[in-house]
mmCIF file of C-alpha atoms and ligand atoms in Angstrom:
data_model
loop_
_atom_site.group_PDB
_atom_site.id
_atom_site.type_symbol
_atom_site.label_atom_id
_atom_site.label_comp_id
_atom_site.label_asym_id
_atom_site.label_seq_id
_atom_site.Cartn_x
_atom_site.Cartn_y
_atom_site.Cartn_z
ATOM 1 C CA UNK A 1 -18.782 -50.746 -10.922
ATOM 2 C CA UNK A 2 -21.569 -48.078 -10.458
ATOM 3 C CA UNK A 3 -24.492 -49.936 -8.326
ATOM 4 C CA UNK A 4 -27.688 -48.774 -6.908
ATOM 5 C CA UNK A 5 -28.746 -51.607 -4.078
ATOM 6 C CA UNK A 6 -31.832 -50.053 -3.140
ATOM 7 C CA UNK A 7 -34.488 -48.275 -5.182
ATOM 8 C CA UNK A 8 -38.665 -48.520 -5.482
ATOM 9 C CA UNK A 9 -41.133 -48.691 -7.749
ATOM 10 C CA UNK A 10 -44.777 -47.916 -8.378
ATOM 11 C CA UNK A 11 -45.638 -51.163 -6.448
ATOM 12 C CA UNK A 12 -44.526 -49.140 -3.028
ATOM 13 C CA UNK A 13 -47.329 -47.175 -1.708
ATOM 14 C CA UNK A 14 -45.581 -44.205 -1.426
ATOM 15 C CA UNK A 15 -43.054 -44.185 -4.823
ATOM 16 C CA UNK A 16 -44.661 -42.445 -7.466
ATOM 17 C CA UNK A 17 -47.242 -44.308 -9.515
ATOM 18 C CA UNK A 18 -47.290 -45.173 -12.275
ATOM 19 C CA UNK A 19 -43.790 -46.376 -12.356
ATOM 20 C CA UNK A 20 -43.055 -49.961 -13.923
ATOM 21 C CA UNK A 21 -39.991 -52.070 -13.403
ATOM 22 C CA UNK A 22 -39.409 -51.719 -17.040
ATOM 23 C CA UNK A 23 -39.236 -47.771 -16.837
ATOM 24 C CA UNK A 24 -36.905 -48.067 -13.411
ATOM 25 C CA UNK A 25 -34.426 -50.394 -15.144
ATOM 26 C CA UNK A 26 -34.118 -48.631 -18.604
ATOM 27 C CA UNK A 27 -33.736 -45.258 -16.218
ATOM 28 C CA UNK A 28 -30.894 -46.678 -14.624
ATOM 29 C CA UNK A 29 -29.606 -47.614 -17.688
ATOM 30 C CA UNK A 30 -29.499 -44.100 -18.940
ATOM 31 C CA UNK A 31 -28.146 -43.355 -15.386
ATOM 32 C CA UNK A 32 -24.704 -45.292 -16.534
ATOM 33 C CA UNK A 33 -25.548 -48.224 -13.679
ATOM 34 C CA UNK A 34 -23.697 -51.495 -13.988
ATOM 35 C CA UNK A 35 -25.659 -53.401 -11.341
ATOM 36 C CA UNK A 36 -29.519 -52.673 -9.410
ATOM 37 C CA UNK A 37 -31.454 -53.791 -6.808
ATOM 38 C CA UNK A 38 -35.177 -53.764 -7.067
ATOM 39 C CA UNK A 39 -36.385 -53.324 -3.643
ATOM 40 C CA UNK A 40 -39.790 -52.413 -3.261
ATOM 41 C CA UNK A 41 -41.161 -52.367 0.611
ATOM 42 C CA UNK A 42 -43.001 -54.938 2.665
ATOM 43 C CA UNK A 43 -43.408 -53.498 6.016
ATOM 44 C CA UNK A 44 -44.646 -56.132 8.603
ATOM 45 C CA UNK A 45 -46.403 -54.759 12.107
ATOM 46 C CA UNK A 46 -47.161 -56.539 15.395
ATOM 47 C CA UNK A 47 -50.723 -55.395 15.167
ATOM 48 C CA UNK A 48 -52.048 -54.897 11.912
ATOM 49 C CA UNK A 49 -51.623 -56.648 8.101
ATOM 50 C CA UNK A 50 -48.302 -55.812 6.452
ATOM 51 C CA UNK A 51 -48.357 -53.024 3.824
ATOM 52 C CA UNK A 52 -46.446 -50.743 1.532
ATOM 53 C CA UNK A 53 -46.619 -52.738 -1.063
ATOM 54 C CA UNK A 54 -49.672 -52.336 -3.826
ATOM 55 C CA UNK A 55 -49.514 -56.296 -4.530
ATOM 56 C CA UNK A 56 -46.790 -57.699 -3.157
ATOM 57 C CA UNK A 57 -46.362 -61.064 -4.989
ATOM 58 C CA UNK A 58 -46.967 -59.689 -8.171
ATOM 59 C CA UNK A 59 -44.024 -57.505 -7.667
ATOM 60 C CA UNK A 60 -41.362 -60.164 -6.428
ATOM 61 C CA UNK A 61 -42.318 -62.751 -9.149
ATOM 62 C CA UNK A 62 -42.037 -59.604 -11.964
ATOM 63 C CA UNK A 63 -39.221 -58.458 -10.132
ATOM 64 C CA UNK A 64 -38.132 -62.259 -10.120
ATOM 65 C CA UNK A 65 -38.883 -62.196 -13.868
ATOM 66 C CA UNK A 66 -36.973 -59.018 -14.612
ATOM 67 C CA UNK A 67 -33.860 -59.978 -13.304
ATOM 68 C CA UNK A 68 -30.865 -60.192 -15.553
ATOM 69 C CA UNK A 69 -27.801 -61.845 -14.789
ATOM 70 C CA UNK A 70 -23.893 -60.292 -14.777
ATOM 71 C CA UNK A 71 -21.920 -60.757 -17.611
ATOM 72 C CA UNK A 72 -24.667 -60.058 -20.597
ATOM 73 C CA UNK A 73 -22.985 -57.310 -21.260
ATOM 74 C CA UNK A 74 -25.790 -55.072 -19.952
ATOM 75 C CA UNK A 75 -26.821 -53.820 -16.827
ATOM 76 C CA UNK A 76 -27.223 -56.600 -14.163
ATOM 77 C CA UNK A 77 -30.557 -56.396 -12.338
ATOM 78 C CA UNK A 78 -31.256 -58.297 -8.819
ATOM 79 C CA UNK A 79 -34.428 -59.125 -7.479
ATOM 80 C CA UNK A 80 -35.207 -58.101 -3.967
ATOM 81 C CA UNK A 81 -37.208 -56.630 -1.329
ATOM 82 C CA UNK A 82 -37.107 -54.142 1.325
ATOM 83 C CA UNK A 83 -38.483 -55.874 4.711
ATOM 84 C CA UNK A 84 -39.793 -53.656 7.277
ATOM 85 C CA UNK A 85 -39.628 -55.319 11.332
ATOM 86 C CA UNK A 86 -39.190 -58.890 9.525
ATOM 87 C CA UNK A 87 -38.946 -59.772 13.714
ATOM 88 C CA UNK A 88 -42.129 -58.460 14.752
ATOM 89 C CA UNK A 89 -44.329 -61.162 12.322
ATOM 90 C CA UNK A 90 -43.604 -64.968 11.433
ATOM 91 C CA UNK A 91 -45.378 -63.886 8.378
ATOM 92 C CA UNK A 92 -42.588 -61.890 7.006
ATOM 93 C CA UNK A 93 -39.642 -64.969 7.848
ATOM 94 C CA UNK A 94 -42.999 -67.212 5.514
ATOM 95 C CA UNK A 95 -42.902 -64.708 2.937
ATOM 96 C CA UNK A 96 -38.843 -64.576 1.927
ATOM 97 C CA UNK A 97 -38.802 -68.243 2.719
ATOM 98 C CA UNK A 98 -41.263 -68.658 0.312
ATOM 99 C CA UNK A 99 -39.959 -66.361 -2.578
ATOM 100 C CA UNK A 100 -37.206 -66.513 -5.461
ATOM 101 C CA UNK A 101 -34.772 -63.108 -4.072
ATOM 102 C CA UNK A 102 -31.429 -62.200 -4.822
ATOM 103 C CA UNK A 103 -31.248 -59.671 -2.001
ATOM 104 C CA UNK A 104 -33.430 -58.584 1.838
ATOM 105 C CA UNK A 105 -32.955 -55.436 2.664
ATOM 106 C CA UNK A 106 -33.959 -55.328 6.503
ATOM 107 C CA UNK A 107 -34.934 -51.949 7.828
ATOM 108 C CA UNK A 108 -36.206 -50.519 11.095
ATOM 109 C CA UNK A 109 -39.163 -48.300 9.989
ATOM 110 C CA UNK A 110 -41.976 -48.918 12.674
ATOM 111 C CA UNK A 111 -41.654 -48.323 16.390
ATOM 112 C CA UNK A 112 -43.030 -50.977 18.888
ATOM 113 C CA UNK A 113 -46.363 -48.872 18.511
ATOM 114 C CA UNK A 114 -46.889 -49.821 14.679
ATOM 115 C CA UNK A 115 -45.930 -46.050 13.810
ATOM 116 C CA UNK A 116 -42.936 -45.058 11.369
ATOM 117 C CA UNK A 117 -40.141 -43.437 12.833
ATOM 118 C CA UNK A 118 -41.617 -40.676 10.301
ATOM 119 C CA UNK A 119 -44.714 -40.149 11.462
ATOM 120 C CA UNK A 120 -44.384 -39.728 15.099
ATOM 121 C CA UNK A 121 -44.165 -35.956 17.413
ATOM 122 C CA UNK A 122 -40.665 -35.297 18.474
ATOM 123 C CA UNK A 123 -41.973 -32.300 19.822
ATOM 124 C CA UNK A 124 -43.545 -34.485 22.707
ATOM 125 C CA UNK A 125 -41.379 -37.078 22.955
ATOM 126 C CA UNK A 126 -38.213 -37.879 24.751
ATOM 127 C CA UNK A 127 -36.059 -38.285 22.155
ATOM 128 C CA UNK A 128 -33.341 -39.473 24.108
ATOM 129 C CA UNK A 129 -35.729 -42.898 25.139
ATOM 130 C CA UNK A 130 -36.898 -42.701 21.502
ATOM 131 C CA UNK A 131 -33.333 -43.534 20.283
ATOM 132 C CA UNK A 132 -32.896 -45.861 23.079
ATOM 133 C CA UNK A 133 -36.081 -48.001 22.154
ATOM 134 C CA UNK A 134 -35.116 -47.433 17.989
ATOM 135 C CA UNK A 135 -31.437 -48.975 18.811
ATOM 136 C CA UNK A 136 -33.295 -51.570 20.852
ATOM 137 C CA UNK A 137 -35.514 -52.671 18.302
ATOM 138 C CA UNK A 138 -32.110 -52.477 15.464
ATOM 139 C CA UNK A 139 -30.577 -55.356 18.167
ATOM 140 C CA UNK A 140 -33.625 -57.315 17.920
ATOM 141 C CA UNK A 141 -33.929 -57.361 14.080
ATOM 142 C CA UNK A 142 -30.513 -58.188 14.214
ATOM 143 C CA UNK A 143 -30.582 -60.893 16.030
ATOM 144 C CA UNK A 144 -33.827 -62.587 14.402
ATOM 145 C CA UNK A 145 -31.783 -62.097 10.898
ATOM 146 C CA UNK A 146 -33.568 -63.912 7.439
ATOM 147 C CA UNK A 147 -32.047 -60.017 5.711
ATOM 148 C CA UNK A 148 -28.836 -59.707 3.861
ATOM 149 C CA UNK A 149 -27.847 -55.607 4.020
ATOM 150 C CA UNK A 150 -28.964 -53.741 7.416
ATOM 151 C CA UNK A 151 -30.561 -50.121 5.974
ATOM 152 C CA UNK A 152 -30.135 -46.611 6.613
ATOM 153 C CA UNK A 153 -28.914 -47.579 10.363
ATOM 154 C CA UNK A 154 -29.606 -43.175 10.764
ATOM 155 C CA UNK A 155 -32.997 -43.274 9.324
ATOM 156 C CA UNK A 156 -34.557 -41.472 13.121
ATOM 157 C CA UNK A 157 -31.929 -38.142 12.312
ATOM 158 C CA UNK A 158 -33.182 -37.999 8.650
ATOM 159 C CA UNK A 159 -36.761 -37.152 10.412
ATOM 160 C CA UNK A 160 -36.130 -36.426 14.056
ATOM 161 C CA UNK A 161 -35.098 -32.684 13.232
ATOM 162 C CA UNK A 162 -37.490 -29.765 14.862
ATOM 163 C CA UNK A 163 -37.411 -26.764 16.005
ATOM 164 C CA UNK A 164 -35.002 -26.316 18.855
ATOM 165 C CA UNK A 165 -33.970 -29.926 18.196
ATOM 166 C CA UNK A 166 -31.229 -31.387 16.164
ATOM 167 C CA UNK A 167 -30.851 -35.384 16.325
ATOM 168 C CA UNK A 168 -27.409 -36.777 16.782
ATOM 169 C CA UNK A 169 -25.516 -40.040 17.312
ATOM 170 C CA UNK A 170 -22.709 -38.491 18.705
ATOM 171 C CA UNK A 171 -24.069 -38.847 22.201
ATOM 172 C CA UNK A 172 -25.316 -42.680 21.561
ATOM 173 C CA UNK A 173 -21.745 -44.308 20.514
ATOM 174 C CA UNK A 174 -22.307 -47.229 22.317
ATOM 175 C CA UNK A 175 -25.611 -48.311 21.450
ATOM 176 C CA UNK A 176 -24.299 -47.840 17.960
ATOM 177 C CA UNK A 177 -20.996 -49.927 18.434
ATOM 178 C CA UNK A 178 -23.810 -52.707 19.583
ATOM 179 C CA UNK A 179 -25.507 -52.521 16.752
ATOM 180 C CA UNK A 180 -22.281 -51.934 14.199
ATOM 181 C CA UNK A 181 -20.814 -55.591 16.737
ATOM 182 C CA UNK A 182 -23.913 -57.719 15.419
ATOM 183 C CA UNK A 183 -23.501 -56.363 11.872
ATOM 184 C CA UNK A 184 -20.403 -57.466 11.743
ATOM 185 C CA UNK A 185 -20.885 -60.808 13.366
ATOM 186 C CA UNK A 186 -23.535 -61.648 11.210
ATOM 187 C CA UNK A 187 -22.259 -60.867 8.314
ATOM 188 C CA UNK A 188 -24.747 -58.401 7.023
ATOM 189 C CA UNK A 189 -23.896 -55.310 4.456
ATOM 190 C CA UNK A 190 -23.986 -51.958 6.092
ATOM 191 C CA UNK A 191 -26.184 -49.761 3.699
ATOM 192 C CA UNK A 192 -24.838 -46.017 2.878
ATOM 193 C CA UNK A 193 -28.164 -44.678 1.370
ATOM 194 C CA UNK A 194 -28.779 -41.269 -0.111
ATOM 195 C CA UNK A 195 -32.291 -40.209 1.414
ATOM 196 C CA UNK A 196 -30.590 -38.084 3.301
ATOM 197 C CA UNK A 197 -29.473 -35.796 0.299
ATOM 198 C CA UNK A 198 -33.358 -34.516 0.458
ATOM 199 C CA UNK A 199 -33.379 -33.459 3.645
ATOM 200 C CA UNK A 200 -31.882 -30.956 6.429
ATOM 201 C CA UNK A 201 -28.285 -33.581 6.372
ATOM 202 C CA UNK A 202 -27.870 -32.584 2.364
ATOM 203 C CA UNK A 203 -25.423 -35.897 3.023
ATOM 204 C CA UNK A 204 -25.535 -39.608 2.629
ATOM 205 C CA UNK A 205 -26.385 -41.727 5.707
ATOM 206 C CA UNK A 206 -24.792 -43.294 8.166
ATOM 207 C CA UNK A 207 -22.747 -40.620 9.295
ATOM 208 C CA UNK A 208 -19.123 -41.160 8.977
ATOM 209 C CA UNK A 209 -18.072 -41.339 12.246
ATOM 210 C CA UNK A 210 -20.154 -44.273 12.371
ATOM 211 C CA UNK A 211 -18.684 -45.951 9.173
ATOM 212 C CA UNK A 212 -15.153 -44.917 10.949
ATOM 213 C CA UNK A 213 -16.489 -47.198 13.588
ATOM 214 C CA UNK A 214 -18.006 -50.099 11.460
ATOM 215 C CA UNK A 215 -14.146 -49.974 9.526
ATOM 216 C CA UNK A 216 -12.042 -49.966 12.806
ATOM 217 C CA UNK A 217 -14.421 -52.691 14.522
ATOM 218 C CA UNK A 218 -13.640 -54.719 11.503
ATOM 219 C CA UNK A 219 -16.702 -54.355 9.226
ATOM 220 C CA UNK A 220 -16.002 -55.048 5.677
ATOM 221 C CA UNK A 221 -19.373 -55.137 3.771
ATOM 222 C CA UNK A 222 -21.357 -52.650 2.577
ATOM 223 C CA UNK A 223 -24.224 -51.706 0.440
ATOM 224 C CA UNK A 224 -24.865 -48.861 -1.491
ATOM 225 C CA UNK A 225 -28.321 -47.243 -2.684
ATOM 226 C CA UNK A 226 -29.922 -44.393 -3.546
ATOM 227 C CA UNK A 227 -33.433 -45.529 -2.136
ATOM 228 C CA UNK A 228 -35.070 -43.944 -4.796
ATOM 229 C CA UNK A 229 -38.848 -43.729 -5.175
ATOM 230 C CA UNK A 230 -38.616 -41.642 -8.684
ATOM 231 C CA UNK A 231 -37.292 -42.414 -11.387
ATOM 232 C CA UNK A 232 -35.474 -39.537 -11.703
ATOM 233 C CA UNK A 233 -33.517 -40.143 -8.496
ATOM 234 C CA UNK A 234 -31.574 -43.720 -9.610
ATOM 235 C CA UNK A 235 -27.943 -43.475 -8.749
ATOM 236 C CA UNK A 236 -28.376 -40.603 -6.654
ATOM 237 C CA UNK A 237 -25.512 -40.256 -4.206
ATOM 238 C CA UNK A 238 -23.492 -42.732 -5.867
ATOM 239 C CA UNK A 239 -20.435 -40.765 -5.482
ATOM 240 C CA UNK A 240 -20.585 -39.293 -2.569
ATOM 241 C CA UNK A 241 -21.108 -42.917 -0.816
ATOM 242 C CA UNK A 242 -18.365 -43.953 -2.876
ATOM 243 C CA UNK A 243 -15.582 -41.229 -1.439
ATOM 244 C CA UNK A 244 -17.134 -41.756 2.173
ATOM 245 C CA UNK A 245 -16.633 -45.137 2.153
ATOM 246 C CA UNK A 246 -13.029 -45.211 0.689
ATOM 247 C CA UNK A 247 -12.302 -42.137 2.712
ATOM 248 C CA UNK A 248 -13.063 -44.942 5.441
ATOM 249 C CA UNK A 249 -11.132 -47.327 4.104
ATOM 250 C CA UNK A 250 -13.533 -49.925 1.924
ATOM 251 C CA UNK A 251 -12.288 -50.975 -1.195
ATOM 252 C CA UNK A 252 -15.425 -53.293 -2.633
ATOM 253 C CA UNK A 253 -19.039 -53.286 -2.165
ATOM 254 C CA UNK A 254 -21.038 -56.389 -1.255
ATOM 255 C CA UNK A 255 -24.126 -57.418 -4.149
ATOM 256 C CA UNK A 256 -25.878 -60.440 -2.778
ATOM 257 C CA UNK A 257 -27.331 -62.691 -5.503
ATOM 258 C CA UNK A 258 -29.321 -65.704 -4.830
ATOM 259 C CA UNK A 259 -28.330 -64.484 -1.179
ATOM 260 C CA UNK A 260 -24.816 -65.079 -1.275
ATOM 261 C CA UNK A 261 -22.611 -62.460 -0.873
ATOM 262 C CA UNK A 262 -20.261 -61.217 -4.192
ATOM 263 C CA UNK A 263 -17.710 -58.699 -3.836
ATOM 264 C CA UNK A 264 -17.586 -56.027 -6.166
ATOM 265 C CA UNK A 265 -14.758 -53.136 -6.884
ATOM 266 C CA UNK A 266 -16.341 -49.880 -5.583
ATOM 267 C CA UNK A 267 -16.499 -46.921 -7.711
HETATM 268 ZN ZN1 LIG B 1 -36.446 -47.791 4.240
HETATM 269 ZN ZN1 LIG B 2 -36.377 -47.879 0.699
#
């Protein structure tokens, strides 16, 4: 089965606009996808409103709307959302309570400081603390839960990369084996996404020493998406996450619908 678990439309702020649901699902249609995600951002902060999202309940109750189920004979759509700190506000924990999804994607954009991991100057930072404080803050999402797959886990090396500089895990093992240990116990999907196919990596995410990791500590679910804010970019990486992961010894990927977890044959 050909899936794409993660993927935005025009109703994230930074996805290219206009961009319906309608035009994302018949694109991944003509992409050859059996089953989608639609996972458009809500990022919640400690100190100011939640955004990246143009109008968020208007897009889970189209998204809601949208869905189609397996077996039609047609591409299976799933209705979900990409959470951003769901611990830092009891506002986002109200707002999936409160909503019809299929699937939470929970990801660790924003720092304690309200800024994305994007936007802030390696250059002047200690990196080494930075990672500390970004696997801290993984732990603690972890631990609050309320998401189903845990995203792009290397999101800080995608955008870390200066000058002189060149982010690793290599050196931070152990804080990833913590975070890889509550995966696993709680049952979430780790996510191989394809952002990183854009950048300096020219690679899927995590890396695969880390999914060596997740496999020998006994992870068995994972998600797959391409994280795509075009439309042109549905299904991108697809394969490559597919060899990675059976090069690491997975043989299904997890689709969550209704948030229960279905196992699906990879590739
Ligand atoms: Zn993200
Ligand atoms: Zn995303």
């Amino acid at each position: 089965m050909r899936v794409d678990l993660h993927m935005h439309t025009g109703y994230s702020a930074d996805a290219d606009f206009p961009q319906t649901i309608d035009d994302k699902i018949a694109a991944c249609e003509r992409a050859g996808l059996d089953i989608i995600g639609l996972t458009d951002h809500l990022d919640f902060f400690r100190r100011r409103p939640p955004e990246e999202n143009r109008d968020a309940e208007s897009c889970v109750r189209e998204a809601w709307e949208k869905r189609r189920p397996a077996g039609n004979g047609g591409i299976e759509v799933l209705a979900g959302i990409e959470i951003g700190q769901i611990h830092v506000d009891p506002a986002a924990d109200d707002f999936v309570r409160t909503h019809p999804l299929d699937m939470v994607i929970g990801s660790m954009h924003a720092m304690p400081d309200d800024l994305d991991i994007y936007f802030h100057e390696y250059e002047k930072l200690d990196c080494d603390a930075f990672l500390h404080e970004y696997f801290d803050e993984v732990l603690k999402m972890e631990e609050h839960g309320g998401f189903d797959v845990l995203a792009h886990i290397d999101y800080p090396l995608r955008v870390m990369k200066y000058d002189g500089y060149t982010p690793s895990f290599d050196h931070f093992m152990d804080r990833v084996e913590q975070v890889l240990r509550s995966c696993i116990d709680r049952g979430y999907a780790l996510e191989l996404n394809a952002a990183g196919l854009g950048g300096w990596q020219k690679r899927v995410g995590p890396p695969q020493n880390v999914l060596y990791e997740y496999r020998r500590m006994g992870g068995e679910r994972i998600s797959i998406g391409s994280d795509a804010h075009t439309l042109a970019a549905v299904g991108r990486g697809f394969d490559d996450s597919v060899r990675n992961a059976q090069d690491a010894g997975f043989t299904y990927v997890t689709v969550f619908r209704e948030r229960k977890p279905h196992f699906v044959p990879l590739g």
